Amino acid sequence: MNSTYYGKTGDLIITDIQYTDALDDVPSGTITCTFPGTIAEAIAAAPEPGTSTELLPESSYDSLGTTIRVRLVLTNRTFSGGKDGSVTVTLKYGFREEDAKSTDAQPTSYQITGTTSQTSILLHPRYADVPESEKTLANALISGTKPYESVYVRGNEIKTRLSSEDRASESNNGWKQKTLEEAIKLIKLSKLGAELIAKIQNGIHFYLGSGCEFVETSYSTGMETAINHLGKISMPPAAAPNGGSWLFSNLEATKERGEQRWKIQKKWKSADSGAKWDKELYGN
């Protein structure tokens, strides 16, 4: 099978999926993955016990006027370290019944909404390879540095201010003070760098970056521990578009008095086109 990424962080690589269904037995399933790291890292990346998965089927049947919903939830996790430095993760899913009145039984649903947001033109994928010195010039223009205000130039490098170490040397370590306007003329700009600076000089400082919001609405008699992962990098269920970088951004749970089931709505937000959520800021 083609590699499919799985787990809370999307770093587990699925190698096998098994589902068992028998006439006189309840369904069960096993998902086997590999993880390129330590066992501790694999534990952090794996789904939590008690959670369900869209990779295994869900069914229901009626019993005395009550809808019994068969959900396979994660009941057992096994982590085995290999000689190659990877970890084999075996996830076993078992049976759980959720009783509710037939009129209340509703399937899990999904919604995808495309979004746009105002993003600095410096982050546009077209300008990803523009040299940092040219981006420093562009950023100085965006931040409001006037053409006649000073910057510092050394060859094709540029700084908006000198460090104390540079100032302490007799020659400022080769940095020459120039106006921003002079610096733009002195530095040999790349084709895309010149294009970027021209756009900024014409007043274009932002562009509309595209993104996506994925919403899962489900119903459960019990609350989950998903709130512990709010604001963290997390892959949505399998129904979400492939690829991209996702953040678990919102969790809502509502229940009317007298009802047995919670309505749980989870939202994931994708990073802007061409970008990724920072693992140091949003990692688990």
Coordinates of C-alpha atoms in Angstrom, one line a residue:
M1 CA 0.0 0.0 0.0
N2 CA 1.1 3.6 -0.5
S3 CA 2.5 5.3 2.6
T4 CA -0.1 7.1 4.6
Y5 CA 0.8 9.4 7.5
Y6 CA -1.1 8.9 10.7
G7 CA -1.2 9.9 14.4
K8 CA -1.5 13.1 16.4
T9 CA 1.5 14.7 14.6
G10 CA 1.1 12.9 11.2
D11 CA 4.6 11.3 11.6
L12 CA 3.5 7.7 11.9
I13 CA 3.8 5.8 8.5
I14 CA 1.0 3.2 8.1
T15 CA 2.3 -0.2 6.8
D16 CA -0.8 -2.3 7.3
I17 CA -4.5 -2.1 8.2
Q18 CA -6.6 -5.1 9.2
Y19 CA -10.3 -5.2 10.0
T20 CA -12.1 -8.3 11.3
D21 CA -15.9 -8.8 11.2
A22 CA -17.6 -12.1 12.0
L23 CA -21.3 -13.2 12.3
D24 CA -21.0 -14.2 16.0
D25 CA -18.3 -11.8 17.0
V26 CA -17.8 -8.0 17.3
P27 CA -15.6 -6.1 14.9
S28 CA -11.9 -5.4 15.7
G29 CA -9.1 -3.8 13.8
T30 CA -5.3 -3.3 13.9
I31 CA -3.3 -0.5 12.3
T32 CA 0.5 -1.1 12.1
C33 CA 2.9 1.8 11.6
T34 CA 6.6 2.6 11.6
F35 CA 8.1 5.7 13.2
P36 CA 11.6 7.1 12.4
G37 CA 12.6 8.0 16.0
T38 CA 12.7 6.8 19.6
I39 CA 10.0 5.0 21.5
A40 CA 9.3 8.1 23.6
E41 CA 8.8 10.2 20.5
A42 CA 6.6 7.5 19.0
I43 CA 4.4 7.4 22.1
A44 CA 4.0 11.2 21.8
A45 CA 3.1 10.9 18.1
A46 CA 0.6 8.0 18.4
P47 CA -3.1 8.5 18.9
E48 CA -4.5 8.4 22.4
P49 CA -6.2 5.2 23.8
G50 CA -10.0 5.6 23.6
T51 CA -9.9 7.6 20.4
S52 CA -11.5 6.3 17.2
T53 CA -10.3 6.3 13.6
E54 CA -11.8 7.0 10.2
L55 CA -9.6 4.3 8.7
L56 CA -11.8 1.5 10.2
P57 CA -15.5 1.1 9.4
E58 CA -18.3 2.2 11.7
S59 CA -21.8 0.5 11.8
S60 CA -25.0 0.5 13.9
Y61 CA -27.9 -1.7 14.6
D62 CA -31.3 -1.4 16.4
S63 CA -32.1 -3.2 19.7
L64 CA -35.4 -2.6 21.5
G65 CA -35.8 0.8 19.9
T66 CA -32.3 1.9 20.8
T67 CA -29.7 2.5 18.2
I68 CA -26.4 0.8 19.2
R69 CA -23.5 2.4 17.4
V70 CA -20.5 0.2 16.9
R71 CA -17.3 2.2 17.1
L72 CA -13.8 0.8 17.1
V73 CA -11.7 2.7 19.6
L74 CA -8.0 2.4 20.4
T75 CA -7.7 -0.2 23.2
N76 CA -4.0 -1.2 23.1
R77 CA -0.8 0.4 21.9
T78 CA 2.5 -1.6 21.4
F79 CA 5.9 0.1 20.6
S80 CA 8.8 -2.1 19.5
G81 CA 12.2 -0.6 18.8
G82 CA 14.1 -2.0 15.7
K83 CA 17.8 -2.4 15.0
D84 CA 17.5 0.2 12.3
G85 CA 16.6 2.9 14.8
S86 CA 12.9 2.9 13.8
V87 CA 9.9 2.0 16.0
T88 CA 7.1 -0.4 15.0
V89 CA 3.8 0.9 16.4
T90 CA 0.9 -1.6 16.7
L91 CA -2.5 0.0 17.4
K92 CA -5.3 -2.4 18.3
Y93 CA -8.9 -1.2 18.0
G94 CA -11.8 -2.8 19.9
F95 CA -15.5 -2.6 20.4
R96 CA -17.4 0.0 22.3
E97 CA -21.2 0.6 22.5
E98 CA -22.7 4.0 22.7
D99 CA -26.4 4.0 23.6
A100 CA -28.7 6.8 22.5
K101 CA -32.3 7.2 21.4
S102 CA -32.8 6.4 17.7
T103 CA -33.9 9.9 17.0
D104 CA -30.6 11.2 18.4
A105 CA -28.3 8.9 16.5
Q106 CA -26.3 10.9 13.9
P107 CA -23.3 10.0 11.8
T108 CA -20.0 11.8 12.0
S109 CA -19.9 14.6 9.4
Y110 CA -17.1 16.7 7.8
Q111 CA -16.9 20.2 6.4
I112 CA -14.0 21.8 4.5
T113 CA -13.9 25.6 4.0
G114 CA -11.3 27.4 1.9
T115 CA -10.0 30.6 3.5
T116 CA -7.7 33.5 2.6
S117 CA -5.7 35.7 5.0
Q118 CA -3.6 38.8 4.6
T119 CA 0.1 37.7 4.6
S120 CA 3.3 39.6 4.2
I121 CA 4.5 39.6 0.7
L122 CA 7.9 38.5 2.0
L123 CA 6.4 35.1 2.7
H124 CA 5.0 34.6 -0.8
P125 CA 6.3 31.3 -2.3
R126 CA 7.4 33.1 -5.4
Y127 CA 10.0 35.0 -3.3
A128 CA 11.2 32.0 -1.2
D129 CA 14.6 32.0 -2.9
V130 CA 15.3 35.7 -2.8
P131 CA 18.6 36.2 -0.9
E132 CA 18.3 37.3 2.8
S133 CA 20.2 40.6 2.1
E134 CA 17.6 41.6 -0.5
K135 CA 14.8 40.6 1.9
T136 CA 16.4 42.8 4.5
L137 CA 16.1 45.7 2.1
A138 CA 12.5 44.8 1.3
N139 CA 11.7 44.5 5.0
A140 CA 13.3 47.9 5.7
L141 CA 10.9 49.4 3.1
I142 CA 7.9 47.6 4.6
S143 CA 8.8 48.7 8.1
G144 CA 8.7 52.3 7.1
T145 CA 12.4 53.2 6.7
K146 CA 12.6 56.3 4.5
P147 CA 14.8 56.5 1.4
Y148 CA 17.0 59.1 3.1
E149 CA 17.4 57.1 6.3
S150 CA 20.6 55.2 7.0
V151 CA 21.4 51.5 6.5
Y152 CA 24.8 49.7 6.4
V153 CA 26.3 48.0 3.4
R154 CA 29.2 45.6 3.0
G155 CA 29.6 44.2 -0.5
N156 CA 26.2 42.6 -1.2
E157 CA 25.2 42.4 2.4
I158 CA 23.0 44.9 4.3
K159 CA 22.1 45.7 7.9
T160 CA 19.6 48.2 9.2
R161 CA 21.7 48.6 12.3
L162 CA 25.2 47.7 13.5
S163 CA 26.0 45.4 16.4
S164 CA 28.1 46.7 19.3
E165 CA 31.0 44.5 18.0
D166 CA 30.9 46.1 14.6
R167 CA 30.7 49.6 16.1
A168 CA 33.7 48.8 18.4
S169 CA 36.1 48.3 15.4
E170 CA 37.8 51.2 13.8
S171 CA 36.4 50.4 10.3
N172 CA 33.0 49.1 11.5
N173 CA 34.2 45.8 10.2
G174 CA 33.9 47.1 6.7
W175 CA 30.3 48.2 6.9
K176 CA 29.6 51.5 5.1
Q177 CA 26.8 53.8 6.1
K178 CA 24.5 54.6 3.2
T179 CA 21.0 55.8 2.7
L180 CA 18.3 53.2 1.9
E181 CA 18.0 54.7 -1.6
E182 CA 21.7 54.4 -2.2
A183 CA 21.8 50.8 -0.9
I184 CA 19.1 49.7 -3.3
K185 CA 21.2 51.1 -6.2
L186 CA 24.5 49.7 -4.8
I187 CA 23.4 46.1 -4.2
K188 CA 23.2 43.8 -7.2
L189 CA 19.7 42.6 -7.0
S190 CA 18.5 39.2 -8.3
K191 CA 15.6 39.3 -10.8
L192 CA 13.0 38.2 -8.2
G193 CA 14.6 40.5 -5.6
A194 CA 14.2 43.5 -7.9
E195 CA 10.6 42.5 -8.6
L196 CA 9.8 42.2 -4.9
I197 CA 11.3 45.6 -4.0
A198 CA 9.5 47.2 -7.0
K199 CA 6.2 45.8 -5.7
I200 CA 6.8 47.1 -2.2
Q201 CA 7.8 50.5 -3.6
N202 CA 4.5 50.5 -5.4
G203 CA 2.7 50.0 -2.1
I204 CA 2.1 46.2 -2.2
H205 CA 3.1 44.9 1.2
F206 CA 0.7 42.0 1.6
Y207 CA -1.0 39.3 -0.5
L208 CA -3.9 37.0 0.2
G209 CA -2.5 33.6 1.3
S210 CA -4.8 30.6 0.8
G211 CA -5.6 28.2 3.5
C212 CA -8.2 25.6 4.6
E213 CA -10.3 24.8 7.6
F214 CA -11.4 21.2 8.3
V215 CA -14.3 20.6 10.7
E216 CA -15.4 17.3 12.1
T217 CA -18.7 17.0 13.9
S218 CA -19.4 13.8 15.9
Y219 CA -21.6 12.6 18.8
S220 CA -20.5 10.8 21.9
T221 CA -21.7 9.9 25.3
G222 CA -18.4 10.8 26.8
M223 CA -15.9 13.6 26.6
E224 CA -12.5 13.1 25.0
T225 CA -9.0 14.2 26.1
A226 CA -8.7 16.0 22.7
I227 CA -8.5 19.4 24.5
N228 CA -5.0 18.4 25.7
H229 CA -3.9 18.7 22.1
L230 CA -5.5 22.1 21.3
G231 CA -3.2 24.5 19.6
K232 CA -0.8 21.7 18.6
I233 CA 0.2 20.4 15.2
S234 CA -2.1 17.5 14.4
M235 CA -3.4 15.7 11.3
P236 CA -7.2 15.8 10.8
P237 CA -9.1 12.5 10.1
A238 CA -8.5 10.6 6.9
A239 CA -11.3 12.5 5.2
A240 CA -9.2 15.7 5.1
P241 CA -7.2 16.7 2.0
N242 CA -3.9 15.0 1.7
G243 CA -0.7 16.9 2.5
G244 CA -0.4 20.3 4.0
S245 CA 0.5 21.3 7.6
W246 CA -2.4 21.3 10.0
L247 CA -3.0 22.7 13.5
F248 CA -5.8 21.5 15.9
S249 CA -7.3 25.0 16.4
N250 CA -10.7 24.7 18.0
L251 CA -12.8 22.3 20.1
E252 CA -16.5 22.7 21.1
A253 CA -18.8 20.3 23.0
T254 CA -22.5 21.0 23.6
K255 CA -25.2 19.0 25.2
E256 CA -28.8 19.9 26.2
R257 CA -30.1 18.9 29.6
G258 CA -31.6 15.4 29.4
E259 CA -29.6 14.4 26.3
Q260 CA -27.2 11.5 26.6
R261 CA -24.8 12.5 23.8
W262 CA -22.4 15.3 23.4
K263 CA -22.1 17.1 20.1
I264 CA -18.4 17.5 19.6
Q265 CA -17.0 19.8 16.9
K266 CA -13.3 19.8 16.2
K267 CA -11.5 22.2 13.8
W268 CA -8.1 22.0 12.1
K269 CA -6.5 25.0 10.3
S270 CA -4.0 24.5 7.6
A271 CA -0.9 26.7 7.3
D272 CA -0.9 29.3 4.5
S273 CA 0.0 28.0 1.1
G274 CA 3.7 27.1 0.9
A275 CA 4.1 27.4 4.7
K276 CA 4.3 25.1 7.7
W277 CA 3.3 25.4 11.3
D278 CA 6.4 25.9 13.5
K279 CA 7.2 22.6 15.3
E280 CA 9.1 24.4 18.0
L281 CA 6.1 26.6 18.8
Y282 CA 3.2 24.2 18.1
G283 CA 4.7 20.7 18.5
N284 CA 3.6 18.2 21.1

